[in-house]
Short mmCIF file of N, CA and C in Angstrom, two decimals:
data_model
loop_
_atom_site.label_atom_id
_atom_site.label_comp_id
_atom_site.label_asym_id
_atom_site.label_seq_id
_atom_site.Cartn_x
_atom_site.Cartn_y
_atom_site.Cartn_z
N MET A 1 86.47 98.10 86.24
CA MET A 1 87.33 97.06 85.75
C MET A 1 88.39 97.75 85.53
N ILE A 2 89.32 96.72 86.07
CA ILE A 2 90.87 97.72 86.17
C ILE A 2 91.49 96.48 85.08
N GLU A 3 92.22 96.91 83.87
CA GLU A 3 92.32 96.75 82.91
C GLU A 3 94.33 96.51 83.23
N ALA A 4 94.72 95.37 83.49
CA ALA A 4 96.20 95.45 83.90
C ALA A 4 97.05 94.28 83.17
N LEU A 5 98.34 94.64 82.84
CA LEU A 5 99.06 93.80 82.80
C LEU A 5 99.83 93.41 83.94
N VAL A 6 100.43 92.01 83.70
CA VAL A 6 100.69 91.23 85.15
C VAL A 6 101.73 90.47 84.55
N LEU A 7 103.17 90.30 85.66
CA LEU A 7 103.91 89.93 85.23
C LEU A 7 104.11 88.49 85.26
N GLY A 8 104.64 87.95 84.30
CA GLY A 8 104.85 86.15 83.93
C GLY A 8 105.94 85.77 85.22
N PRO A 9 105.65 84.46 85.57
CA PRO A 9 106.61 84.25 86.72
C PRO A 9 108.16 84.13 86.44
N ASP A 10 108.52 84.21 84.83
CA ASP A 10 109.83 84.05 84.86
C ASP A 10 110.39 85.85 85.27
N VAL A 11 109.51 86.64 85.12
CA VAL A 11 109.69 88.07 85.49
C VAL A 11 110.17 88.16 86.89
N GLU A 12 108.82 87.68 87.67
CA GLU A 12 108.84 87.74 89.09
C GLU A 12 110.18 87.24 89.65
N THR A 13 110.53 86.07 89.26
CA THR A 13 111.54 85.48 89.50
C THR A 13 113.15 86.48 89.04
N ALA A 14 113.12 87.00 87.94
CA ALA A 14 114.64 87.74 87.64
C ALA A 14 114.27 88.78 88.98
N MET A 15 112.97 89.65 89.24
CA MET A 15 113.16 90.49 89.72
C MET A 15 113.40 90.58 91.19
N ARG A 16 113.23 89.68 91.52
CA ARG A 16 113.36 88.82 92.81
C ARG A 16 114.92 88.96 93.03
N LYS A 17 115.44 88.22 92.06
CA LYS A 17 116.99 88.02 92.10
C LYS A 17 117.94 89.03 92.01
N ILE A 18 117.44 90.33 91.50
CA ILE A 18 118.05 91.58 91.12
C ILE A 18 117.96 92.37 92.21
N ALA A 19 116.52 92.03 93.14
CA ALA A 19 115.99 92.87 94.44
C ALA A 19 117.36 92.19 95.50
N SER A 20 118.15 91.48 95.13
CA SER A 20 119.05 90.66 96.31
C SER A 20 120.20 90.62 95.53
N SER A 21 120.52 91.27 94.75
CA SER A 21 121.90 90.76 94.10
C SER A 21 123.00 91.97 94.99
N ASP A 22 124.17 91.56 94.41
CA ASP A 22 125.32 92.68 94.36
C ASP A 22 125.32 93.53 93.56
N ALA A 23 126.51 94.12 93.58
CA ALA A 23 126.40 94.83 92.64
C ALA A 23 126.87 94.59 91.05
N THR A 24 128.01 93.49 91.14
CA THR A 24 128.46 92.63 89.91
C THR A 24 127.11 92.17 89.32
N ALA A 25 125.98 91.29 89.86
CA ALA A 25 125.11 90.70 89.18
C ALA A 25 123.98 91.48 88.96
N LEU A 26 123.89 93.20 89.84
CA LEU A 26 123.32 93.85 88.95
C LEU A 26 123.46 94.64 87.74
N ARG A 27 124.88 94.57 87.20
CA ARG A 27 125.18 94.90 86.07
C ARG A 27 124.77 93.80 84.87
N THR A 28 125.13 92.65 85.37
CA THR A 28 124.09 91.70 84.43
C THR A 28 123.25 91.53 84.40
N ALA A 29 122.10 91.96 85.44
CA ALA A 29 120.98 92.23 85.50
C ALA A 29 120.11 93.10 84.50
N GLU A 30 121.12 94.20 83.95
CA GLU A 30 120.50 95.18 82.96
C GLU A 30 119.92 95.09 82.23
N ALA A 31 120.92 93.81 81.34
CA ALA A 31 119.60 93.78 80.16
C ALA A 31 118.37 92.99 80.17
N THR A 32 118.11 92.08 81.75
CA THR A 32 116.57 91.31 81.79
C THR A 32 115.82 92.65 82.39
N VAL A 33 116.00 93.79 83.57
CA VAL A 33 115.75 94.75 83.01
C VAL A 33 115.10 95.50 81.72
N LYS A 34 116.16 95.78 80.80
CA LYS A 34 115.58 96.48 79.76
C LYS A 34 114.62 95.60 79.20
N LYS A 35 114.71 94.64 79.03
CA LYS A 35 114.00 93.76 78.13
C LYS A 35 112.41 93.97 79.01
N VAL A 36 112.70 93.79 80.46
CA VAL A 36 111.03 93.90 81.38
C VAL A 36 110.39 95.20 80.58
N VAL A 37 111.54 96.28 80.78
CA VAL A 37 110.78 97.50 80.41
C VAL A 37 110.46 97.40 78.70
N ASP A 38 110.96 96.93 77.94
CA ASP A 38 110.39 97.08 76.63
C ASP A 38 109.38 96.50 76.33
N LEU A 39 108.81 95.29 76.57
CA LEU A 39 107.96 94.34 77.23
C LEU A 39 106.99 95.16 77.62
N VAL A 40 107.16 95.99 78.86
CA VAL A 40 105.83 96.69 79.08
C VAL A 40 105.51 97.72 78.36
N ARG A 41 106.20 98.38 77.23
CA ARG A 41 106.28 99.36 76.62
C ARG A 41 105.49 98.71 75.45
N LYS A 42 105.98 97.64 74.62
CA LYS A 42 105.02 97.57 73.66
C LYS A 42 103.55 96.99 74.03
N ARG A 43 103.19 96.69 75.25
CA ARG A 43 101.84 96.00 75.73
C ARG A 43 100.93 97.11 75.85
N MET A 44 101.75 98.72 76.48
CA MET A 44 100.74 99.55 76.69
C MET A 44 100.76 100.24 75.08
N GLU A 45 101.68 99.99 74.19
CA GLU A 45 101.43 100.50 72.75
C GLU A 45 100.24 100.27 72.39
N GLU A 46 100.15 98.97 72.50
CA GLU A 46 99.24 97.63 71.89
C GLU A 46 97.78 98.06 72.67
N ASN A 47 97.73 98.19 73.78
CA ASN A 47 96.84 98.56 74.36
C ASN A 47 95.98 100.31 74.30
N ALA A 48 96.93 101.15 73.90
CA ALA A 48 96.54 102.51 74.09
C ALA A 48 96.09 102.63 72.53
N ARG A 49 96.39 101.85 71.66
CA ARG A 49 95.22 101.65 70.06
C ARG A 49 93.45 101.32 70.71
N GLU A 50 93.49 100.78 71.62
CA GLU A 50 91.96 100.66 72.25
C GLU A 50 91.32 101.60 73.04
N GLY A 51 92.55 102.55 73.61
CA GLY A 51 92.27 103.77 74.44
C GLY A 51 91.50 103.45 75.85
N VAL A 52 92.05 102.14 76.69
CA VAL A 52 91.59 101.46 77.69
C VAL A 52 92.86 101.85 78.82
N PRO A 53 92.54 102.95 79.36
CA PRO A 53 93.85 102.87 81.26
C PRO A 53 94.22 101.20 81.02
N LEU A 54 95.58 101.41 81.63
CA LEU A 54 95.95 100.12 82.06
C LEU A 54 97.16 100.60 83.42
N CYS A 55 97.10 99.40 84.32
CA CYS A 55 98.03 99.51 85.25
C CYS A 55 98.89 98.19 85.31
N LEU A 56 100.05 98.08 86.26
CA LEU A 56 100.76 96.88 86.15
C LEU A 56 100.07 96.24 87.17
N MET A 57 99.62 95.10 87.73
CA MET A 57 99.58 94.27 88.71
C MET A 57 100.86 93.51 88.98
N THR A 58 101.51 93.53 90.41
CA THR A 58 102.31 92.69 91.18
C THR A 58 102.33 92.67 92.00
N PRO A 59 103.10 91.80 92.66
CA PRO A 59 102.86 90.68 94.10
C PRO A 59 103.72 92.32 95.24
N ALA A 60 103.01 92.22 96.09
CA ALA A 60 103.73 93.68 96.97
C ALA A 60 104.73 93.78 97.22
N ASP A 61 105.67 92.34 97.18
CA ASP A 61 106.86 92.74 97.32
C ASP A 61 107.69 93.48 96.21
N LEU A 62 107.48 93.57 95.41
CA LEU A 62 107.95 93.81 94.09
C LEU A 62 107.25 95.37 93.50
N ARG A 63 106.27 95.55 94.20
CA ARG A 63 105.81 97.08 93.72
C ARG A 63 106.45 98.46 93.47
N ARG A 64 107.08 98.41 94.77
CA ARG A 64 108.21 99.47 94.94
C ARG A 64 109.32 99.52 93.84
N GLN A 65 109.79 98.26 93.60
CA GLN A 65 110.89 98.10 93.00
C GLN A 65 110.44 98.54 91.32
N LEU A 66 109.44 97.79 90.90
CA LEU A 66 109.07 97.74 89.58
C LEU A 66 108.71 99.20 89.60
N ARG A 67 107.74 99.69 90.34
CA ARG A 67 107.34 101.23 89.74
C ARG A 67 108.83 101.99 89.51
N ARG A 68 109.78 101.74 90.53
CA ARG A 68 111.06 102.69 90.42
C ARG A 68 111.81 102.55 88.87
N VAL A 69 111.77 101.31 88.35
CA VAL A 69 112.28 100.65 87.33
C VAL A 69 111.69 101.21 86.15
N LEU A 70 110.50 101.35 86.17
CA LEU A 70 109.40 102.16 85.05
C LEU A 70 110.03 103.40 85.03
N LYS A 71 110.08 104.22 85.98
CA LYS A 71 109.98 105.64 86.28
C LYS A 71 111.62 106.04 86.09
N GLN A 72 112.31 104.56 86.15
CA GLN A 72 113.96 105.49 85.65
C GLN A 72 114.05 105.39 84.32
N HIS A 73 113.26 104.59 83.62
CA HIS A 73 113.16 104.19 82.26
C HIS A 73 111.95 105.30 81.28
N LYS A 74 111.21 105.94 82.12
CA LYS A 74 110.60 107.11 81.74
C LYS A 74 109.04 106.71 81.10
N VAL A 75 108.33 105.55 81.96
CA VAL A 75 107.34 104.67 81.47
C VAL A 75 106.27 105.30 82.40
N GLU A 76 105.21 105.78 81.71
CA GLU A 76 104.50 106.19 83.13
C GLU A 76 103.26 105.42 83.15
N LEU A 77 103.00 104.47 84.00
CA LEU A 77 102.53 103.44 84.20
C LEU A 77 102.17 103.44 85.81
N PRO A 78 100.67 103.05 86.46
CA PRO A 78 100.41 103.08 87.79
C PRO A 78 100.72 101.78 87.71
N VAL A 79 101.75 101.21 89.14
CA VAL A 79 102.04 99.88 89.73
C VAL A 79 101.47 99.88 90.77
N LEU A 80 100.33 98.58 91.02
CA LEU A 80 99.47 98.44 92.04
C LEU A 80 99.99 97.03 92.32
N SER A 81 99.91 96.30 93.78
CA SER A 81 100.06 95.18 94.08
C SER A 81 98.64 94.50 94.34
N PHE A 82 98.66 93.24 94.08
CA PHE A 82 97.15 92.83 94.31
C PHE A 82 96.50 92.54 95.70
N ALA A 83 97.55 93.00 96.83
CA ALA A 83 96.86 93.53 97.99
C ALA A 83 96.20 95.09 98.27
N ASP A 84 96.65 95.92 97.18
CA ASP A 84 96.39 97.41 96.84
C ASP A 84 94.81 97.47 96.16
N VAL A 85 94.13 96.36 95.73
CA VAL A 85 92.93 96.38 95.19
C VAL A 85 92.21 95.81 95.89
N ALA A 86 90.83 96.45 96.39
CA ALA A 86 89.76 96.19 96.97
C ALA A 86 89.01 94.85 96.42
N PRO A 87 88.39 93.82 97.50
CA PRO A 87 88.00 92.97 96.86
C PRO A 87 86.75 93.09 95.90
N ASP A 88 86.04 94.23 96.14
CA ASP A 88 84.88 94.58 95.23
C ASP A 88 85.03 94.83 93.59
N TYR A 89 86.12 95.14 93.89
CA TYR A 89 87.05 95.64 91.85
C TYR A 89 87.28 93.88 91.31
N GLN A 90 86.94 94.27 90.25
CA GLN A 90 87.48 93.02 89.34
C GLN A 90 88.31 93.35 88.47
N MET A 91 89.18 92.93 88.12
CA MET A 91 90.52 93.00 86.96
C MET A 91 90.52 92.24 86.50
N ARG A 92 90.84 92.61 84.90
CA ARG A 92 90.82 91.69 83.77
C ARG A 92 92.58 91.73 83.34
N THR A 93 93.08 90.88 82.94
CA THR A 93 94.64 90.68 82.88
C THR A 93 94.59 90.61 81.19
N VAL A 94 94.95 92.17 80.77
CA VAL A 94 95.39 92.33 79.55
C VAL A 94 96.31 91.59 78.49
N ALA A 95 97.39 91.11 79.62
CA ALA A 95 98.66 90.93 79.08
C ALA A 95 99.28 90.24 80.05
N VAL A 96 100.19 89.35 79.82
CA VAL A 96 101.34 88.63 80.36
C VAL A 96 102.18 89.13 80.44
N VAL A 97 103.47 89.34 81.02
CA VAL A 97 104.52 90.06 80.54
C VAL A 97 105.83 89.16 81.58
N GLY A 98 106.22 88.53 80.30
CA GLY A 98 107.48 87.70 80.41
C GLY A 98 108.23 87.54 79.63
N THR A 99 109.24 87.59 79.86
CA THR A 99 110.48 87.20 79.27
C THR A 99 110.86 85.75 78.07
N ALA A 100 110.02 84.76 78.63
CA ALA A 100 110.31 83.65 77.58
C ALA A 100 109.17 83.61 76.65
N LYS A 101 109.64 83.49 75.52
CA LYS A 101 109.31 83.53 73.99
C LYS A 101 107.77 82.85 74.19
N ALA A 102 107.17 82.08 75.27
CA ALA A 102 105.66 82.09 74.74
C ALA A 102 104.78 82.95 75.38
N ALA A 103 105.83 83.80 76.34
CA ALA A 103 104.70 84.59 77.21
C ALA A 103 104.83 86.10 76.63
N ALA A 104 105.90 86.17 75.70
CA ALA A 104 106.19 87.46 75.13
C ALA A 104 105.29 87.91 74.19
#
């Protein structure tokens, strides 16, 4: 069983916009990236109490970008795309990481 954090649709949309943005938009996006990193850290800390390893599951087009962002912020968390996981593995969503108040 793979215990995973999954991105909320708001975070996926924001990360895609950042990937296709120019330099000015990237500076504006820093706040979004920081919020996403903080939310991932919070979920990791909550799950660490249970002692179960986590990964972050993302769409394939965001996997490398998110891994790079987490690494730049010194967050050690495996990042997998849904396509990376063989069909015979089961995944359990531990939390949805989103910037909307309902998803946070």
